[in-house]
Each structure stands twice: as structure tokens, then as C-alpha cells.
Amino acid sequence: MFERAIGTLGALPNETIYSLLLINSFIEYLFPPLPGDAIMVFGAYLAATGKLDFLTVYLVSLAGSMSGFLALFSLGKYYGKEFFLKKNYRFLSAEMIVKVERWFQDFGIGIVAANRFFPGVRSAIALFAGISNSQFLMTATAALVSSLTWNALLLSGGYYLGKNWQLVLTMLKHYNQIIITLTVLLVAYFLWARKKRKT
């Protein structure tokens, strides 16, 4: 199904593809299961064939990524910590909010600057940055650096590999598995270390 969707995308007019790449980069923050990175890489491949302009693909993807991040950041900042603490959602519990806020106090800007490199939790990082009431300009700058770097790496891979652009997806899959594993281990270590300090 994914290959069919990609084939359909490539047959569309250029202006429509640019618009879809923009929407794709935005929605992947709001709906993480969307294979946003894969679609972005395919856009780079289309640039390599001459159908699209590489710089335009890059800027459109960058605009979408930043818009998605800032939308969630603004949502978290608007409602604030107390709102989410009272709601105590199962996927966003009060306990989790308190713990993550502590991490943001210590490593906030670093976490935001690396958010694009963390698959599956980019959305959570953007939202938590807002909930933690992080300073807007500094947070937006860190998010921009993250998007500039990650999008450049992905799009360059898709562009230079040309017809073999799907190799980027294979490498991306392995990368995601490694990062998710390391993230789980890191979180488990911090929780263990904090618990040990309390005893």
C-alpha cells in the first residue's frame, strides 16, 4: 500500500507534491505513526530525477517540521502544566509530567535540539517543552537547528542515492530501532538512579 501511495504521489503536479510534503512534515508531529520521514526521502528522490527542486523540497519540509513542532509546543504552553496534571491522561499521567519536567529543567534545550533524531517521541518532546513553559525563542531556535540538521541528512541521502533511495529507509529503520532501545534504557537508568538516591 505504501509503494502504491508513493507511486501516486510521484505522478501528481509539482505544486501539489510540494503542498503534500509540507502537510506531511506538519502532520507527522501530530500523528507520529505517519511515515513522514519516508515520504520526505521520496521527495528528495524526485528532486534527484529533476522533477522537483531540491532546495524547495528542503524548505517546504523544514517549514512543515517547524510548524508541527511549534503547534504542539504552543498547545502545551497555552494549557499549561496544571491542566494536564488535572486531566491525568493515561498516556500523559501526572507522574510522567512531573518527571519529564525535571528532565527539561536539566536538559531541556539539548532535548529539543535533538528532538528530530528521536523517532516516536518528537511529538511528546514538543508538547512537554510547552508544558514545562520553556522560553519560546530559545526553544524555537533549538527546534530549528534540529530540523535543519535532520532534514538535510535525510534529503541528502534520498537525493544522492537516486533510484536506490529506499536504502535510506532501511538504514532509517535500523537507526530507529537502535534509538528507541537506547531511549528506553536511558529512561530506565534515570528512574533507577533517582529511586536509589531517595533510598
Short mmCIF file of C-alpha atoms in Angstrom, two decimals:
data_model
loop_
_atom_site.label_atom_id
_atom_site.label_comp_id
_atom_site.label_asym_id
_atom_site.label_seq_id
_atom_site.Cartn_x
_atom_site.Cartn_y
_atom_site.Cartn_z
CA MET A 1 0.00 0.00 0.00
CA PHE A 2 2.84 2.37 0.87
CA GLU A 3 4.55 1.76 -2.51
CA ARG A 4 1.25 2.46 -4.29
CA ALA A 5 0.80 5.71 -2.37
CA ILE A 6 4.38 6.74 -3.20
CA GLY A 7 3.78 5.97 -6.89
CA THR A 8 0.63 8.08 -6.86
CA LEU A 9 2.49 10.94 -5.19
CA GLY A 10 5.15 10.96 -7.90
CA ALA A 11 2.56 11.30 -10.65
CA LEU A 12 1.00 14.45 -9.20
CA PRO A 13 1.73 18.01 -10.40
CA ASN A 14 4.77 19.60 -8.74
CA GLU A 15 2.77 22.24 -6.85
CA THR A 16 0.56 19.51 -5.36
CA ILE A 17 3.59 17.44 -4.31
CA TYR A 18 5.19 20.44 -2.59
CA SER A 19 1.93 21.08 -0.73
CA LEU A 20 1.68 17.45 0.33
CA LEU A 21 5.31 17.43 1.52
CA LEU A 22 4.54 20.49 3.63
CA ILE A 23 1.41 18.87 5.10
CA ASN A 24 3.27 15.58 5.62
CA SER A 25 6.05 17.24 7.64
CA PHE A 26 3.45 19.06 9.74
CA ILE A 27 1.14 16.12 10.39
CA GLU A 28 3.92 13.70 11.36
CA TYR A 29 4.23 15.68 14.60
CA LEU A 30 0.51 15.46 15.29
CA PHE A 31 0.20 11.84 14.14
CA PRO A 32 3.55 10.06 14.77
CA PRO A 33 2.56 6.76 13.05
CA LEU A 34 2.62 8.63 9.73
CA PRO A 35 5.78 7.60 7.80
CA GLY A 36 6.76 11.23 7.39
CA ASP A 37 10.50 10.65 7.02
CA ALA A 38 9.94 8.08 4.28
CA ILE A 39 7.76 10.47 2.29
CA MET A 40 10.35 13.22 2.74
CA VAL A 41 13.10 10.96 1.38
CA PHE A 42 10.96 10.14 -1.65
CA GLY A 43 10.58 13.87 -2.24
CA ALA A 44 14.37 14.11 -2.36
CA TYR A 45 14.46 11.28 -4.89
CA LEU A 46 12.01 13.20 -7.09
CA ALA A 47 14.41 16.16 -6.86
CA ALA A 48 17.24 13.89 -7.99
CA THR A 49 15.24 12.91 -11.08
CA GLY A 50 14.74 16.57 -11.92
CA LYS A 51 11.00 16.57 -11.30
CA LEU A 52 11.27 18.71 -8.16
CA ASP A 53 13.69 21.38 -6.97
CA PHE A 54 15.84 20.11 -4.08
CA LEU A 55 16.03 23.44 -2.24
CA THR A 56 12.25 23.85 -2.43
CA VAL A 57 11.73 20.31 -1.09
CA TYR A 58 14.10 21.11 1.77
CA LEU A 59 12.47 24.44 2.66
CA VAL A 60 8.94 23.04 2.41
CA SER A 61 9.83 20.09 4.64
CA LEU A 62 11.57 22.43 7.08
CA ALA A 63 8.53 24.71 7.23
CA GLY A 64 6.25 21.74 7.90
CA SER A 65 8.51 20.33 10.62
CA MET A 66 8.79 23.65 12.42
CA SER A 67 5.05 24.32 12.15
CA GLY A 68 4.28 20.89 13.62
CA PHE A 69 6.70 21.35 16.50
CA LEU A 70 5.52 24.85 17.33
CA ALA A 71 1.85 23.82 17.15
CA LEU A 72 2.35 21.21 19.87
CA PHE A 73 4.66 23.48 21.82
CA SER A 74 2.03 26.24 21.77
CA LEU A 75 -0.66 23.77 22.81
CA GLY A 76 1.34 22.67 25.84
CA LYS A 77 2.22 26.27 26.73
CA TYR A 78 -1.37 27.52 26.32
CA TYR A 79 -2.99 24.90 28.55
CA GLY A 80 -0.05 24.68 30.95
CA LYS A 81 1.13 22.05 33.41
CA GLU A 82 -1.83 22.32 35.79
CA PHE A 83 -4.33 21.49 33.05
CA PHE A 84 -2.56 18.25 32.13
CA LEU A 85 -1.94 17.34 35.77
CA LYS A 86 -5.68 17.57 36.48
CA LYS A 87 -6.59 15.58 33.38
CA ASN A 88 -4.04 12.88 34.30
CA TYR A 89 -4.38 11.13 30.94
CA ARG A 90 -3.30 7.51 30.79
CA PHE A 91 -0.74 8.30 28.09
CA LEU A 92 0.20 11.58 29.81
CA SER A 93 -0.06 10.90 33.51
CA ALA A 94 0.59 13.47 36.22
CA GLU A 95 3.54 11.41 37.46
CA MET A 96 5.07 11.36 34.00
CA ILE A 97 4.63 15.11 33.59
CA VAL A 98 6.42 15.82 36.88
CA LYS A 99 9.32 13.52 35.97
CA VAL A 100 9.76 14.85 32.46
CA GLU A 101 9.57 18.44 33.69
CA ARG A 102 12.60 17.72 35.88
CA TRP A 103 14.48 16.41 32.85
CA PHE A 104 13.56 19.54 30.92
CA GLN A 105 14.87 21.70 33.74
CA ASP A 106 18.25 19.97 33.43
CA PHE A 107 18.49 19.12 29.73
CA GLY A 108 15.56 20.96 28.09
CA ILE A 109 17.29 22.80 25.25
CA GLY A 110 19.50 19.80 24.48
CA ILE A 111 16.44 17.55 24.28
CA VAL A 112 14.68 19.97 21.93
CA ALA A 113 17.82 20.37 19.80
CA ALA A 114 17.87 16.60 19.31
CA ASN A 115 14.11 16.07 19.01
CA ARG A 116 14.14 15.26 15.28
CA PHE A 117 16.62 12.47 15.97
CA PHE A 118 14.23 10.71 18.37
CA PRO A 119 11.61 8.76 16.39
CA GLY A 120 8.27 8.24 18.05
CA VAL A 121 8.78 10.84 20.79
CA ARG A 122 9.24 14.01 18.74
CA SER A 123 5.63 14.95 19.41
CA ALA A 124 5.99 14.34 23.15
CA ILE A 125 9.14 16.49 23.29
CA ALA A 126 7.39 19.40 21.57
CA LEU A 127 4.37 19.13 23.88
CA PHE A 128 6.47 18.78 27.04
CA ALA A 129 8.57 21.78 26.06
CA GLY A 130 5.38 23.81 26.12
CA ILE A 131 4.03 22.23 29.32
CA SER A 132 7.36 22.98 31.01
CA ASN A 133 6.91 26.63 29.98
CA SER A 134 10.24 26.69 28.11
CA GLN A 135 11.32 30.09 26.77
CA PHE A 136 9.91 30.46 23.23
CA LEU A 137 12.82 31.97 21.31
CA MET A 138 15.42 29.59 22.71
CA THR A 139 13.15 26.58 22.21
CA ALA A 140 12.23 27.57 18.65
CA THR A 141 15.91 28.10 17.80
CA ALA A 142 16.85 24.68 19.17
CA ALA A 143 13.98 23.07 17.24
CA LEU A 144 15.10 24.85 14.07
CA VAL A 145 18.67 23.55 14.45
CA SER A 146 17.28 20.04 14.93
CA SER A 147 15.06 20.22 11.84
CA LEU A 148 17.76 21.85 9.71
CA THR A 149 20.19 19.04 10.52
CA TRP A 150 17.88 16.03 10.39
CA ASN A 151 16.02 17.09 7.24
CA ALA A 152 19.32 17.87 5.49
CA LEU A 153 20.67 14.39 6.29
CA LEU A 154 17.51 12.59 5.15
CA LEU A 155 17.00 14.61 1.99
CA SER A 156 20.69 14.39 1.02
CA GLY A 157 20.52 10.62 1.39
CA GLY A 158 17.44 10.36 -0.81
CA TYR A 159 18.92 12.75 -3.37
CA TYR A 160 22.36 11.18 -3.77
CA LEU A 161 21.17 7.57 -3.71
CA GLY A 162 18.74 8.31 -6.53
CA LYS A 163 16.85 5.19 -7.58
CA ASN A 164 18.24 3.42 -4.52
CA TRP A 165 16.54 5.95 -2.23
CA GLN A 166 14.79 3.13 -0.35
CA LEU A 167 18.19 2.18 1.13
CA VAL A 168 17.77 5.28 3.27
CA LEU A 169 14.55 3.80 4.64
CA THR A 170 16.33 0.55 5.51
CA MET A 171 19.05 2.47 7.36
CA LEU A 172 16.37 4.63 8.98
CA LYS A 173 14.55 1.54 10.22
CA HIS A 174 17.70 0.17 11.89
CA TYR A 175 18.51 3.61 13.29
CA ASN A 176 15.03 3.94 14.78
CA GLN A 177 15.30 0.54 16.44
CA ILE A 178 18.65 1.45 18.00
CA ILE A 179 17.47 4.87 19.20
CA ILE A 180 14.25 3.50 20.68
CA THR A 181 16.20 0.82 22.54
CA LEU A 182 18.76 3.33 23.85
CA THR A 183 15.99 5.74 24.87
CA VAL A 184 14.20 3.03 26.86
CA LEU A 185 17.45 2.04 28.57
CA LEU A 186 18.34 5.67 29.33
CA VAL A 187 14.92 6.40 30.83
CA ALA A 188 15.09 3.20 32.88
CA TYR A 189 18.54 4.20 34.18
CA PHE A 190 17.39 7.69 35.22
CA LEU A 191 14.37 6.26 37.02
CA TRP A 192 16.57 3.70 38.79
CA ALA A 193 19.16 6.33 39.74
CA ARG A 194 16.50 8.69 41.09
CA LYS A 195 14.89 5.91 43.11
CA LYS A 196 18.28 4.88 44.51
CA ARG A 197 19.02 8.45 45.64
CA LYS A 198 15.76 8.53 47.57
CA THR A 199 16.56 5.31 49.49
#
